[in-house]
PDB file of C-alpha atoms in Angstrom:
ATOM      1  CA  UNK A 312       0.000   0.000   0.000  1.00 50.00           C
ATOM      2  CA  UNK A 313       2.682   2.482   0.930  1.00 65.00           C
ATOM      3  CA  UNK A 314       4.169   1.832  -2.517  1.00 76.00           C
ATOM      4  CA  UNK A 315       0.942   2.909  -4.457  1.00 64.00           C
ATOM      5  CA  UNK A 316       1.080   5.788  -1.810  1.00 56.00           C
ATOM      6  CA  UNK A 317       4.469   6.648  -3.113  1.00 53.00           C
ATOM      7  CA  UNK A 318       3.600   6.514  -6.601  1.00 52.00           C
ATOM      8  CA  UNK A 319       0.452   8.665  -6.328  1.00 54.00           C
ATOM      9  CA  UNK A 320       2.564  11.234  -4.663  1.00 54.00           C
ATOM     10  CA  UNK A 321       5.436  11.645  -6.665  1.00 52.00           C
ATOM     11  CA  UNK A 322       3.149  11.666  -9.355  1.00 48.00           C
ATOM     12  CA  UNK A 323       1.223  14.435  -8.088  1.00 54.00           C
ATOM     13  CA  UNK A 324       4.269  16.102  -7.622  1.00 58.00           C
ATOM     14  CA  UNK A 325       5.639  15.624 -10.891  1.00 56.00           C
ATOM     15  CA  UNK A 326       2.476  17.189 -12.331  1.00 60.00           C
ATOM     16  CA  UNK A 327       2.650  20.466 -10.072  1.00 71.00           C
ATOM     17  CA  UNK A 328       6.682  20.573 -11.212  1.00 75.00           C
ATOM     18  CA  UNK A 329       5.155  20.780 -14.775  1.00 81.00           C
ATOM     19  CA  UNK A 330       2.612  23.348 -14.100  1.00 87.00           C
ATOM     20  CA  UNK A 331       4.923  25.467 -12.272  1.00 87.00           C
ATOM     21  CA  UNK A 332       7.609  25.231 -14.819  1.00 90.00           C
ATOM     22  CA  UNK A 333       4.498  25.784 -17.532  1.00 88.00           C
ATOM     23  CA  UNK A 334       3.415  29.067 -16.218  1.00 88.00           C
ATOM     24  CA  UNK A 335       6.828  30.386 -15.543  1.00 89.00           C
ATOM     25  CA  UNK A 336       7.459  30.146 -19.323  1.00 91.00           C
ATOM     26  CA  UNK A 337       4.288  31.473 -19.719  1.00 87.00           C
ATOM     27  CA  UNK A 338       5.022  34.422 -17.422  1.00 87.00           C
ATOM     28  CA  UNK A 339       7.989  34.939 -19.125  1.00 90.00           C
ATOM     29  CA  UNK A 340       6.816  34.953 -22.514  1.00 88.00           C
ATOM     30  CA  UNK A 341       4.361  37.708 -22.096  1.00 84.00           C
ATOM     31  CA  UNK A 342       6.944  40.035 -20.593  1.00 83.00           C
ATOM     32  CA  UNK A 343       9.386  38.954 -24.053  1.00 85.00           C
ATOM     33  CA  UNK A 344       7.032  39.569 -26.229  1.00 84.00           C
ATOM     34  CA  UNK A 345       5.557  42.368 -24.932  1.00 77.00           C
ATOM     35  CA  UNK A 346       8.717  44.021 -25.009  1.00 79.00           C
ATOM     36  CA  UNK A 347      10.090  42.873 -27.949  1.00 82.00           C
ATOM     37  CA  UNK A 348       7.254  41.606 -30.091  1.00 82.00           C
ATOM     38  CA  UNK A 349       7.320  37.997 -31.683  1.00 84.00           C
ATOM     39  CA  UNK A 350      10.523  38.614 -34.479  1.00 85.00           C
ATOM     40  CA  UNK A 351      12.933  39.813 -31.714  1.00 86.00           C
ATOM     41  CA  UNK A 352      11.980  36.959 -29.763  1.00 89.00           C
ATOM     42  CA  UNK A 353      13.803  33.719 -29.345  1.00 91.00           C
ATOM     43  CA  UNK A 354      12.685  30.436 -27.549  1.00 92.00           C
ATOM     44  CA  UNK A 355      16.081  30.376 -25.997  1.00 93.00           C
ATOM     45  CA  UNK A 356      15.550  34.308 -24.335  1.00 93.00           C
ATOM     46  CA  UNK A 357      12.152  32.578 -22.872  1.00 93.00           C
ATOM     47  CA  UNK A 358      13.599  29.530 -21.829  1.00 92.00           C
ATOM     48  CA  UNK A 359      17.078  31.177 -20.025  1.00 92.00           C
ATOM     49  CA  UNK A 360      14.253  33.876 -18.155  1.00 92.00           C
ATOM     50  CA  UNK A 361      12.476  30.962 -17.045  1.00 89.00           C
ATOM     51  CA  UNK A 362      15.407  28.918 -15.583  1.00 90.00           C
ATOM     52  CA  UNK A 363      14.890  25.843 -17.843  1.00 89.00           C
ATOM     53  CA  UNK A 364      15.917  24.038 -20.937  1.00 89.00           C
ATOM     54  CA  UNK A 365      14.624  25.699 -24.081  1.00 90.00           C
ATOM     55  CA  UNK A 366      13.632  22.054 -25.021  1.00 91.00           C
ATOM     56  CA  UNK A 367      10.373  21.967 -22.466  1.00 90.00           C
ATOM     57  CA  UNK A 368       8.975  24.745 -24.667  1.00 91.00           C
ATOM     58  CA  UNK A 369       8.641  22.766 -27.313  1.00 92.00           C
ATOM     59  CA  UNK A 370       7.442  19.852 -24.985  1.00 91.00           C
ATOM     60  CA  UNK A 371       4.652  21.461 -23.386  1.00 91.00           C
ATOM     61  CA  UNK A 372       3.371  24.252 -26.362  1.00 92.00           C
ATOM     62  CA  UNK A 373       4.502  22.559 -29.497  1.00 92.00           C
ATOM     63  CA  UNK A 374       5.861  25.523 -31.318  1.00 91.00           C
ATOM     64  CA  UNK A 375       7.350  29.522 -30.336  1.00 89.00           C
ATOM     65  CA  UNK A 376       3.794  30.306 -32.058  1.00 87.00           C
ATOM     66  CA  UNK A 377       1.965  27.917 -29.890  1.00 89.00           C
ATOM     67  CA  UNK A 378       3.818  30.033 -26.676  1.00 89.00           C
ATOM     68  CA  UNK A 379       2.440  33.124 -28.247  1.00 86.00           C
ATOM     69  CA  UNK A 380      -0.865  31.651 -28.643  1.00 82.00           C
ATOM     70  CA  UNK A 381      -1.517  31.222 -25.277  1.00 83.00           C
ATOM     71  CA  UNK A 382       1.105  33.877 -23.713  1.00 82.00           C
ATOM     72  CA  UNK A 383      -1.102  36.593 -26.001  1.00 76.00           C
ATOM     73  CA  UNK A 384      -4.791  35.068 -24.994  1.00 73.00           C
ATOM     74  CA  UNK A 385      -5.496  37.647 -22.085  1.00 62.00           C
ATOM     75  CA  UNK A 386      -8.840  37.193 -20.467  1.00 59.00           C
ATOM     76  CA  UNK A 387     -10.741  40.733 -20.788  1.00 60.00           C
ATOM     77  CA  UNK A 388     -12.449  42.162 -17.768  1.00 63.00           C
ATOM     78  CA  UNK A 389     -15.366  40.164 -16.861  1.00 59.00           C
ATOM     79  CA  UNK A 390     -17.596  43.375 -16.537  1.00 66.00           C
ATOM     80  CA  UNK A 391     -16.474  45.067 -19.979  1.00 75.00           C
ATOM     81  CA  UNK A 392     -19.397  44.655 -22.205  1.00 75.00           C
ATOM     82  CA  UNK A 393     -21.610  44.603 -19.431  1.00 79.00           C
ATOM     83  CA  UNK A 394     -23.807  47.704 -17.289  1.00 84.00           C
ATOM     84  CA  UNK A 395     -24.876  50.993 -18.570  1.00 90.00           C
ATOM     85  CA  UNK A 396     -24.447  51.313 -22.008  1.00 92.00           C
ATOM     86  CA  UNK A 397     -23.342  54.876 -21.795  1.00 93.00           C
ATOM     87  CA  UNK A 398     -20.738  53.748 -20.316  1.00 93.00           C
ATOM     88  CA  UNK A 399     -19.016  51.507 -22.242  1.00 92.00           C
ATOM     89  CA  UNK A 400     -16.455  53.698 -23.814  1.00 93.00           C
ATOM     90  CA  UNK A 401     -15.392  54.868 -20.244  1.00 92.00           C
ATOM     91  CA  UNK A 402     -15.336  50.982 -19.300  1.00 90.00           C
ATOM     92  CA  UNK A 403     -12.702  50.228 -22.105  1.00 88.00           C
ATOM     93  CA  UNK A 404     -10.546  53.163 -21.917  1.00 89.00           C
ATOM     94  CA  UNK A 405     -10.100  52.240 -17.944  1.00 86.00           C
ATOM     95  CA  UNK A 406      -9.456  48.126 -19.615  1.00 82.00           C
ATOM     96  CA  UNK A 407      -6.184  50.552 -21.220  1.00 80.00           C
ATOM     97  CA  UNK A 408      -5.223  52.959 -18.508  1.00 82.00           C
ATOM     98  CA  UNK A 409      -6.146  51.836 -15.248  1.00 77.00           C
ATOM     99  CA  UNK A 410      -6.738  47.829 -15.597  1.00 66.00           C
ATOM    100  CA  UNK A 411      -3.681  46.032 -13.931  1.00 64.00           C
ATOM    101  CA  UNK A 412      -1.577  44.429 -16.987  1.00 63.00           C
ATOM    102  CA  UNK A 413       1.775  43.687 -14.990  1.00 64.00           C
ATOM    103  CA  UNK A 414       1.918  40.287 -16.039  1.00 64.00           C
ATOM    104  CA  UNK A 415       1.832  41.323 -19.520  1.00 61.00           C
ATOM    105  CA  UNK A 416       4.965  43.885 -18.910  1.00 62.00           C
ATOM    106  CA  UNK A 417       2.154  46.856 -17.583  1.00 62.00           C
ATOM    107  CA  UNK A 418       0.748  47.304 -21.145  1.00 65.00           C
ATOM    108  CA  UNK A 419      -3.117  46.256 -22.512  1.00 67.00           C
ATOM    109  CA  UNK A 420      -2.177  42.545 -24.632  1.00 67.00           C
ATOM    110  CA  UNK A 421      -3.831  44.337 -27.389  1.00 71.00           C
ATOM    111  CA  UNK A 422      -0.842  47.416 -27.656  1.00 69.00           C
ATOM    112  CA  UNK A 423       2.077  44.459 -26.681  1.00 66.00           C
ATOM    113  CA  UNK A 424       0.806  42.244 -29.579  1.00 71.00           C
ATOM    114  CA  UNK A 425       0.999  45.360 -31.728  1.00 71.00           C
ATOM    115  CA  UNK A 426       4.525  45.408 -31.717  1.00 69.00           C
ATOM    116  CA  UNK A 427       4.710  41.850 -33.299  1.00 71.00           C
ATOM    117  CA  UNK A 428       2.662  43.484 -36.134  1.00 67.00           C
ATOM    118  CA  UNK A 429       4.795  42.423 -38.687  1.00 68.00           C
ATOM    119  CA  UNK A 430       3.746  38.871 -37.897  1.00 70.00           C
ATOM    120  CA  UNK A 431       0.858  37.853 -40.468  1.00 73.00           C
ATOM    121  CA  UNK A 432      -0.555  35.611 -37.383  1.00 73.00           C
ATOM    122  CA  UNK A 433      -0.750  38.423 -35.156  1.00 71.00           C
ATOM    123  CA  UNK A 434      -2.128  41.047 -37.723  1.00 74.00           C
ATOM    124  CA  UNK A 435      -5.074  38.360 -38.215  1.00 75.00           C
ATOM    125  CA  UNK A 436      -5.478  38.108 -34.049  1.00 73.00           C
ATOM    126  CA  UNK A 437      -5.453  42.277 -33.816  1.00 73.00           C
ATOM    127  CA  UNK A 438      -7.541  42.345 -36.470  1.00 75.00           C
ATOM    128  CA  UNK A 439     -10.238  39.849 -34.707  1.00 75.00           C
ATOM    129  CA  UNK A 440     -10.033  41.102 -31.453  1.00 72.00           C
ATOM    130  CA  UNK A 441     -10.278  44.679 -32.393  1.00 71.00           C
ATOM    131  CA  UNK A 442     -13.180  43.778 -34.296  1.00 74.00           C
ATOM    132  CA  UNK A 443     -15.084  40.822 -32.127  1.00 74.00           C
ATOM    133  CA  UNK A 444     -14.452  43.001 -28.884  1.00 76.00           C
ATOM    134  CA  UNK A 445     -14.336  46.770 -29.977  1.00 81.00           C
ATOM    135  CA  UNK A 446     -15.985  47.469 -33.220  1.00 88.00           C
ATOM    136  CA  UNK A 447     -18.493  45.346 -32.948  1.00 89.00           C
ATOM    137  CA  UNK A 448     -20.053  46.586 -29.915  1.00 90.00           C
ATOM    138  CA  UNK A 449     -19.493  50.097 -30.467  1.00 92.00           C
ATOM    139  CA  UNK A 450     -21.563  49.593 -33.806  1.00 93.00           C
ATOM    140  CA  UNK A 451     -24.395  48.460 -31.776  1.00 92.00           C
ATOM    141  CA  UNK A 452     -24.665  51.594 -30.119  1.00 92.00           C
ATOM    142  CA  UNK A 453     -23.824  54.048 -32.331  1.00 92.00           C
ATOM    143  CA  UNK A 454     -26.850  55.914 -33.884  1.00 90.00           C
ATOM    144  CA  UNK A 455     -27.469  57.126 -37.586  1.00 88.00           C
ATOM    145  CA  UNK A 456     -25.683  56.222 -40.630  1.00 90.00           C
ATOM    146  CA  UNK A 457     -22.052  55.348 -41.011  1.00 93.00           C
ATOM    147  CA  UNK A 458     -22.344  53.634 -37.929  1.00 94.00           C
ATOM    148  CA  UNK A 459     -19.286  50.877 -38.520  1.00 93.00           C
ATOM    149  CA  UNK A 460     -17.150  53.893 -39.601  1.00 94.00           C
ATOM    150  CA  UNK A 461     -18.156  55.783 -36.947  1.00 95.00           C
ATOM    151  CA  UNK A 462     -17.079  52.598 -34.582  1.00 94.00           C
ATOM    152  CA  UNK A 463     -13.924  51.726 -35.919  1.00 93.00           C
ATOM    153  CA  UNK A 464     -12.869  55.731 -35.773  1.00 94.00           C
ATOM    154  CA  UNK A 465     -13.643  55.453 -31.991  1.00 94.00           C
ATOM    155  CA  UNK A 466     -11.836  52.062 -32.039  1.00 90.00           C
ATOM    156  CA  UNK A 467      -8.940  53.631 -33.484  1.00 90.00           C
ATOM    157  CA  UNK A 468      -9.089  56.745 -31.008  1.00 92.00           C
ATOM    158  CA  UNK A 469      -8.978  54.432 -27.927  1.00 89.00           C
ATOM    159  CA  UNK A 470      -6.300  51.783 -29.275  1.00 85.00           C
ATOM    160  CA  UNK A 471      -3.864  55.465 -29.993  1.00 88.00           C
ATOM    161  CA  UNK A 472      -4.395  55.985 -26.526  1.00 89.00           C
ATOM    162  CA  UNK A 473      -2.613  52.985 -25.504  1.00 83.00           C
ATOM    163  CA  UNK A 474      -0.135  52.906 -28.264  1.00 82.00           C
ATOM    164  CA  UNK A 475       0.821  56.756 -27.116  1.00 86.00           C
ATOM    165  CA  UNK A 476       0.843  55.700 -23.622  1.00 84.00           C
ATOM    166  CA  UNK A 477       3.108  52.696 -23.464  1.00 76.00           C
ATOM    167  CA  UNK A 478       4.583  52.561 -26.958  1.00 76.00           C
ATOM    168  CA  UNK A 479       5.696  56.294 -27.734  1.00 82.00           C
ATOM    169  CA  UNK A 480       5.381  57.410 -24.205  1.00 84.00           C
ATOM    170  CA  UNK A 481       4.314  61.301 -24.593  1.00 92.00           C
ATOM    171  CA  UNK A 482       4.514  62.534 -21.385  1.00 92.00           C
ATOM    172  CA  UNK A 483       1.209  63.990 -20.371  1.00 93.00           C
ATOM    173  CA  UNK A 484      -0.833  60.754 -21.847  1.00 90.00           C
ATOM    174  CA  UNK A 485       1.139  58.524 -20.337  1.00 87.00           C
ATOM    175  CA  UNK A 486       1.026  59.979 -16.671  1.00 90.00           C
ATOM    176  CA  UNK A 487      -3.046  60.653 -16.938  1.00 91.00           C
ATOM    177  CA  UNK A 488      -5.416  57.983 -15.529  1.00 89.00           C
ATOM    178  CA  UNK A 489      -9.076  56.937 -16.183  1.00 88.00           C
ATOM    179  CA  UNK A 490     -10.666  60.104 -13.946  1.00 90.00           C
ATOM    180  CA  UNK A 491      -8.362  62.855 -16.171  1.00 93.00           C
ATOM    181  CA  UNK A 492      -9.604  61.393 -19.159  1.00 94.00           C
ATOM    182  CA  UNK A 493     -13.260  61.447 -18.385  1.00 94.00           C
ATOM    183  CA  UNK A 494     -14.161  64.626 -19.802  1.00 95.00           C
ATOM    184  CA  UNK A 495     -12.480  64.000 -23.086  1.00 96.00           C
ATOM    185  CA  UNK A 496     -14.076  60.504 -23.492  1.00 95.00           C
ATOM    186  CA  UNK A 497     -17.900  62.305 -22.519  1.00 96.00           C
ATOM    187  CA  UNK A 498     -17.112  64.602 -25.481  1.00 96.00           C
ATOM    188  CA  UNK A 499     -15.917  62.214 -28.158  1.00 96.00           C
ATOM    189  CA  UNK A 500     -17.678  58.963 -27.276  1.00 96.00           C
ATOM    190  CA  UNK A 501     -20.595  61.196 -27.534  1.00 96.00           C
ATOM    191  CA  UNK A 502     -20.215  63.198 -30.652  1.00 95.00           C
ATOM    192  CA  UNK A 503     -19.031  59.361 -32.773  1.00 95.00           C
ATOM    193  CA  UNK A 504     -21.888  57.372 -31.290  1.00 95.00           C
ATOM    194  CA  UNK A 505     -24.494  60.271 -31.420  1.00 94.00           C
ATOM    195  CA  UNK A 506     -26.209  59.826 -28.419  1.00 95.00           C
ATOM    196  CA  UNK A 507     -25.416  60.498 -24.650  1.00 95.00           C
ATOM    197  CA  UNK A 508     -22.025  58.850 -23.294  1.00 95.00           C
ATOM    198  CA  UNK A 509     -20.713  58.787 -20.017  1.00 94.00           C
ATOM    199  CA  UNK A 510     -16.771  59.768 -19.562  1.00 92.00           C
ATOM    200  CA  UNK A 511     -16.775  57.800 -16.274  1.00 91.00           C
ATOM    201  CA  UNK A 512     -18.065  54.334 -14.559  1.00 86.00           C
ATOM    202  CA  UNK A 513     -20.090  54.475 -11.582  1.00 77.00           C
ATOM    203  CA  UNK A 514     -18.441  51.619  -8.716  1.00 61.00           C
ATOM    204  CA  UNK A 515     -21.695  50.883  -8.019  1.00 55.00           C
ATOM    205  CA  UNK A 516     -23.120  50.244 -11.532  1.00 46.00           C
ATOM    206  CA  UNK A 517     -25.198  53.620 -12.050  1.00 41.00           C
ATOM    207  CA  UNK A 518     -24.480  56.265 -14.657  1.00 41.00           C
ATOM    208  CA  UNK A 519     -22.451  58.071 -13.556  1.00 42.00           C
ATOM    209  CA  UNK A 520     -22.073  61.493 -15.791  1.00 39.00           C
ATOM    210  CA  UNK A 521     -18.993  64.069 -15.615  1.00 41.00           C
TER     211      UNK A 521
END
């Protein structure tokens, strides 16, 4: 019996050695390419940050695309397309400024994966996420015609800020949170969806208007 008991334990234990050692290249990926985008990249810079062989990439993703797969696939805020719709804008600019992104080297996934651009992959993942999470809901609310132009100019607005923020780094931009912002976001969430936007989100789910 104690034998069995031996087995199922170092078992067990082997299988928490692989998860650790799994999200540490995970953890380390993220920061790489968020840096340094997917070109600069090598699966020996993840695997020497990580404290491991560079072969266990390959044994538990398959492939340095596989690792930016998953190191790339952030979860969104549970609560972003949900509440007041007035205050959606205000709810994804705070997903860029305010949301805590430290494991993905303090920058929104959406800005990091930007600088692997030149990556046809990635271009397609932007693309899709932009749309799927950004565009498409904006659309919805937007009023009048040229309502998907309207969206993706808004889109594009709110994806600058990030880029100017972490990317370029211009100094007032990149110091300025959520609450400094409000007033901007009230006046050009507003005048691209054509009806009444909020430039801030109420803790305690009401509108709340600047």
């Amino acid at each position: 019996m104690s034998t069995i008991d031996d087995l199922a334990r170092g078992l067990a234990l082997q299988k928490r050695d692989r998860e650790a050692t799994r999200a540490r290249l995970l953890e380390a990926a993220r920061l790489r390419f968020a840096r340094e985008g997917y070109d600069a990249t090598s699966v020996r810079d993840i695997a020497r940050d990580s404290g491991v062989d560079a072969t266990l990439i390959f044994r538990y993703f398959g492939s340095k695309k596989q690792l930016f797969d998953q190191a790339t696939a952030a979860d969104l805020p549970a609560d972003l397309l949900e509440g007041p719709q007035e205050e959606l804008v205000a709810r994804m600019v705070r997903t860029v400024v305010d949301h805590d992104w430290s494991e993905y080297g303090g920058e929104h996934p959406l800005v990091a994966m930007l600088r692997s651009s030149a990556h046809e992959d990635a271009r397609r993942r932007i693309r899709r996420e932009v749309c799927d999470t950004y565009v498409n809901a904006l659309r919805d609310l937007a009023e009048g015609e040229d309502a998907e132009l309207r969206a993706e100019l808004l889109s594009a607005w709110m994806v600058g800020i990030g880029i100017l923020r972490s990317v370029v780094a211009t100094p007032a931009l990149a110091e300025a949170r959520a609450a400094d912002l409000a007033p901007h976001i009230e006046t050009v969430a507003t005048g691209l969806l054509g009806r009444p936007m909020s430039g801030t989100v109420d803790q305690r789910g009401e509108s709340s208007r600047t």
